[in-house]
Short mmCIF file of C-alpha atoms and ligand atoms in Angstrom, two decimals:
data_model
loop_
_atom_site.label_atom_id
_atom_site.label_comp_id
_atom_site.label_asym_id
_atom_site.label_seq_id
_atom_site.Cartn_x
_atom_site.Cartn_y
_atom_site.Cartn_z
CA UNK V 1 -2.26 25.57 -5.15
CA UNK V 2 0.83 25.04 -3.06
CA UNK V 3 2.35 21.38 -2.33
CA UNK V 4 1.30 21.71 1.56
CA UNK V 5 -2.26 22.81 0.75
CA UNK V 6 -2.67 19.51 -2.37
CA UNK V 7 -1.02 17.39 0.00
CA UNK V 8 -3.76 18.37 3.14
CA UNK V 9 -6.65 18.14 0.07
CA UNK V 10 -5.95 14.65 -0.52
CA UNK V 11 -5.65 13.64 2.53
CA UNK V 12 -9.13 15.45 3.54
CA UNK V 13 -10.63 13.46 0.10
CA UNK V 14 -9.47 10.41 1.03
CA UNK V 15 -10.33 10.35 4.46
CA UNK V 16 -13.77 11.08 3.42
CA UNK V 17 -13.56 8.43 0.85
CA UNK V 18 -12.80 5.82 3.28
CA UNK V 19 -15.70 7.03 5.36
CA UNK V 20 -17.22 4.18 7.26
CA UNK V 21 -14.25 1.40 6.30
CA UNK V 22 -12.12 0.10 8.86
CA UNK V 23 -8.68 -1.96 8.50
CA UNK V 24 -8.90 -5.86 8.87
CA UNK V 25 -6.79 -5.99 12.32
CA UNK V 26 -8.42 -6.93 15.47
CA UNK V 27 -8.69 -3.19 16.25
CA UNK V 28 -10.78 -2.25 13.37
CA UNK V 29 -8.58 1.12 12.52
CA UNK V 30 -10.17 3.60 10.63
CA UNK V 31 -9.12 3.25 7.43
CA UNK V 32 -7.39 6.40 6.75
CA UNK V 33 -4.34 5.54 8.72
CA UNK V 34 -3.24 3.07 6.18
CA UNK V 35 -2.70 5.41 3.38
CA UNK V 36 -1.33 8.24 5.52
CA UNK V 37 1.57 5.64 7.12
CA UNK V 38 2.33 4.91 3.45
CA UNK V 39 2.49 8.13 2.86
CA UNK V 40 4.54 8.57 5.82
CA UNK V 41 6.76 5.72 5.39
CA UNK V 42 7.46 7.21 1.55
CA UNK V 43 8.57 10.28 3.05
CA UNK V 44 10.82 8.93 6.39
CA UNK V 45 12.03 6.10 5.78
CA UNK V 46 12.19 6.19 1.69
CA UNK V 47 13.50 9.89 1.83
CA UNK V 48 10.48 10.29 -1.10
CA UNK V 49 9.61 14.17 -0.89
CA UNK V 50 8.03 14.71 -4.66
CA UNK V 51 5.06 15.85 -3.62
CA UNK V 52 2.80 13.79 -6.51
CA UNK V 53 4.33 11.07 -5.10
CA UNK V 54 2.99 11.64 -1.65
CA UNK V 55 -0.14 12.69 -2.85
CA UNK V 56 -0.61 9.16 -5.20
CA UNK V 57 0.29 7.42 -1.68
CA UNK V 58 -2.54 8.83 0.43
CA UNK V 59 -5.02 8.17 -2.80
CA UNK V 60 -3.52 4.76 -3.39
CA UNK V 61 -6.72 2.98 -2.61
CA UNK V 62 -9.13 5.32 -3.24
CA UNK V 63 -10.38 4.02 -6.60
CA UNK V 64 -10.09 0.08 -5.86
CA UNK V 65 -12.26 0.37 -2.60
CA UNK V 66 -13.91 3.63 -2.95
CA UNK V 67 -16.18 5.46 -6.01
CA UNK V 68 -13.40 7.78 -6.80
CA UNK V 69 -13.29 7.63 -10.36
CA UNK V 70 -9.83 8.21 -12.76
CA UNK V 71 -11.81 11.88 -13.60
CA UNK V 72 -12.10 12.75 -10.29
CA UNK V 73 -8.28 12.04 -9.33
CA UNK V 74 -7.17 14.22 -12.56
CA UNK V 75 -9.18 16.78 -12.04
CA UNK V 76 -8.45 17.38 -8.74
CA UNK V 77 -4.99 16.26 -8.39
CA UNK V 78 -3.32 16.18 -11.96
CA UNK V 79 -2.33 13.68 -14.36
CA UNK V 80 0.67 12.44 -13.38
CA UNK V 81 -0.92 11.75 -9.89
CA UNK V 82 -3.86 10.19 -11.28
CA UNK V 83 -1.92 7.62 -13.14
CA UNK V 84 0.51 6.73 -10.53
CA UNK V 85 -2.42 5.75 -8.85
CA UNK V 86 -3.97 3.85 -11.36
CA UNK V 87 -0.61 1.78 -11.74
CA UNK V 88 -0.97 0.52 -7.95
CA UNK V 89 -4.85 -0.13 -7.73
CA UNK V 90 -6.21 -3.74 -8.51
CA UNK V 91 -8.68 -4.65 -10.89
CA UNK V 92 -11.33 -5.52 -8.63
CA UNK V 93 -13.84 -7.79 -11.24
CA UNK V 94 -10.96 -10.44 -10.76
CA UNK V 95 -10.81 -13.17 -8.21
CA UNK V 96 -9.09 -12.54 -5.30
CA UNK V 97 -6.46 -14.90 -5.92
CA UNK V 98 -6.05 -13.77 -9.78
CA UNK V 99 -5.26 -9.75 -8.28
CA UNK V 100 -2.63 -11.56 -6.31
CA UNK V 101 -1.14 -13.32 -9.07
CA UNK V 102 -1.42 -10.32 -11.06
CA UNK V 103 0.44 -8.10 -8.58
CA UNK V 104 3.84 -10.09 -8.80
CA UNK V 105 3.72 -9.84 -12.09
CA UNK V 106 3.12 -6.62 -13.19
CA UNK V 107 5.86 -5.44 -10.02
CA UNK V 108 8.84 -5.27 -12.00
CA UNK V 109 6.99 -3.55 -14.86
CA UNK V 110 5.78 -0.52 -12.54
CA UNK V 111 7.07 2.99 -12.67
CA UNK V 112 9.66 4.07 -10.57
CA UNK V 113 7.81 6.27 -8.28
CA UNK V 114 5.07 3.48 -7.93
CA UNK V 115 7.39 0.91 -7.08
CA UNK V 116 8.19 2.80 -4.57
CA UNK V 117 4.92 3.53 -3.17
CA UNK V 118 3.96 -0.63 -3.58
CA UNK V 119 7.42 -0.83 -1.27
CA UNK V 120 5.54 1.54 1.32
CA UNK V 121 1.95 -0.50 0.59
CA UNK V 122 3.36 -4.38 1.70
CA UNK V 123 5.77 -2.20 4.51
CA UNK V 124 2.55 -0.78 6.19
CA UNK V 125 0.51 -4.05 5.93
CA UNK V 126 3.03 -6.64 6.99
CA UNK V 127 3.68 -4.20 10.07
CA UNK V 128 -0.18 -4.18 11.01
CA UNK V 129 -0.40 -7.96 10.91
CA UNK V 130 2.07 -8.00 12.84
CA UNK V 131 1.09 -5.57 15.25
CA UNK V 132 -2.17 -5.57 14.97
CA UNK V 133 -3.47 -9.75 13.35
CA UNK V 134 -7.06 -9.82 12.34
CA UNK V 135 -8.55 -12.04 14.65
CA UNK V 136 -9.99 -14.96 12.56
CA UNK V 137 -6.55 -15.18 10.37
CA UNK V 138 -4.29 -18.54 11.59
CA UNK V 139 -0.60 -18.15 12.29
CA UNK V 140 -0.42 -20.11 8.55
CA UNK V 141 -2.66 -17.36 6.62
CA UNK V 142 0.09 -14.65 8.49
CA UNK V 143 2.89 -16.43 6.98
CA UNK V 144 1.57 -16.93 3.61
CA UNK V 145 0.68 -12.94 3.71
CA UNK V 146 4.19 -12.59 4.48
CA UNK V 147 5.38 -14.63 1.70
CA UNK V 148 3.22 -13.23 -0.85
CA UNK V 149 4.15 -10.00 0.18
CA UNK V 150 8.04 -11.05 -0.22
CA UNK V 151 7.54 -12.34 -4.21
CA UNK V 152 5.54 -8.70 -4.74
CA UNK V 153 8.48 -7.41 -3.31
CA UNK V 154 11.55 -9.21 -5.16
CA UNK V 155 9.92 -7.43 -8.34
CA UNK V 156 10.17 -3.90 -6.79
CA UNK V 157 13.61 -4.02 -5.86
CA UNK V 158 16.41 -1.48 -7.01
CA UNK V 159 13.55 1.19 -6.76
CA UNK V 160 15.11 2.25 -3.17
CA UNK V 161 17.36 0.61 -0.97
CA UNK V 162 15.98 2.45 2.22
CA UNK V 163 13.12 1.05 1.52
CA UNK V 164 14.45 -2.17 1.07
CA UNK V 165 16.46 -2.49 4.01
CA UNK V 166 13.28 -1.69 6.29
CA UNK V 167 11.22 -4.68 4.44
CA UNK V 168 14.39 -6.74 5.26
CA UNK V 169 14.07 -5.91 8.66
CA UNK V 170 10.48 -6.05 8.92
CA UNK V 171 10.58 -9.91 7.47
CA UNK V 172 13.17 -10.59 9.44
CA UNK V 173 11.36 -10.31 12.57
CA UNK V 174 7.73 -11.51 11.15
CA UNK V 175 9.56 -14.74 10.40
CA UNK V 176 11.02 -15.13 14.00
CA UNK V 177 7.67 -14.00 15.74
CA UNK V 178 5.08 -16.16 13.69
CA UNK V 179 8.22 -19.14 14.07
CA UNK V 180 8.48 -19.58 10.10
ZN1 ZN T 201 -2.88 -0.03 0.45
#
């Protein structure tokens, strides 16, 4: 199969996937849109055009919040896809605040081409709680968000400055519009 037609396959399986789950913001996106901007933001602003990579991006959450299994991912999409994934999704029998913990941790420790796709990940939900704030979250749940995201991020550095330098940016203006 050709990189286009993989590429459009994921995106069909996840979309079905997410079936029926919405993002947290006060607009309730479908959820789709999340893993296709971090797909997007992999490719445009990270110059990221290995198409596993891409493919890993739009699957990203697929097996933490859906019942796509490891199997299914390798078998449809390869091995080296499949474990990129599994790299980037949390294990969800811990406590919230444990998978948080757990993320800064294991960061610095990720592959290359995850790292980049966790840049892509806190890039696409700092933006929407920015843009777009659930509507029960404080301004102080924002800015701890925004600091969590940062210490995820410290670990992931020297994976791709482009990438970088737009989470700078990003930061930069979440702290001056939530006044932190
Ligand atoms: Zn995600």
């Amino acid at each position: 199969m050709g990189d286009s037609s993989r590429l459009l396959l994921a995106a069909k399986f996840a979309a079905r996937m997410h079936h029926g789950q919405f993002r947290k913001g006060a607009d309730a996106e479908p959820y789709i849109v999340h893993p296709l901007e971090v797909a997007r933001l992999l490719s445009t602003v990270g110059g990221v055009l290995d198409p596993d990579v891409l493919i890993a991006a739009i699957l990203h959450d697929t097996i933490e919040d859906t019942d796509t299994t490891e199997s299914d991912i390798s078998e449809m999409f390869g091995s080296r896809v499949c474990s990129i994934v599994v790299e980037v999704t949390d294990d969800k029998s811990l406590p919230k605040e444990r998978r948080k913990e757990l993320q800064e941790e294991h960061a610095p420790h990720l592959s290359h081409e995850a790292k980049q796709l966790k840049m892509c990940d806190k890039i696409s939900n700092i933006s929407d709680i920015l843009e777009n704030p659930p509507k029960d979250w404080p301004l102080e749940r924002m800015i701890e968000y925004v600091d969590w995201g940062e210490r995820v991020f410290a670990g992931l550095r020297g994976a791709n400055e482009d990438l970088e330098r737009h989470f700078d940016e990003l930061v930069e203006r979440a702290r001056r519009e939530l006044g932190a």
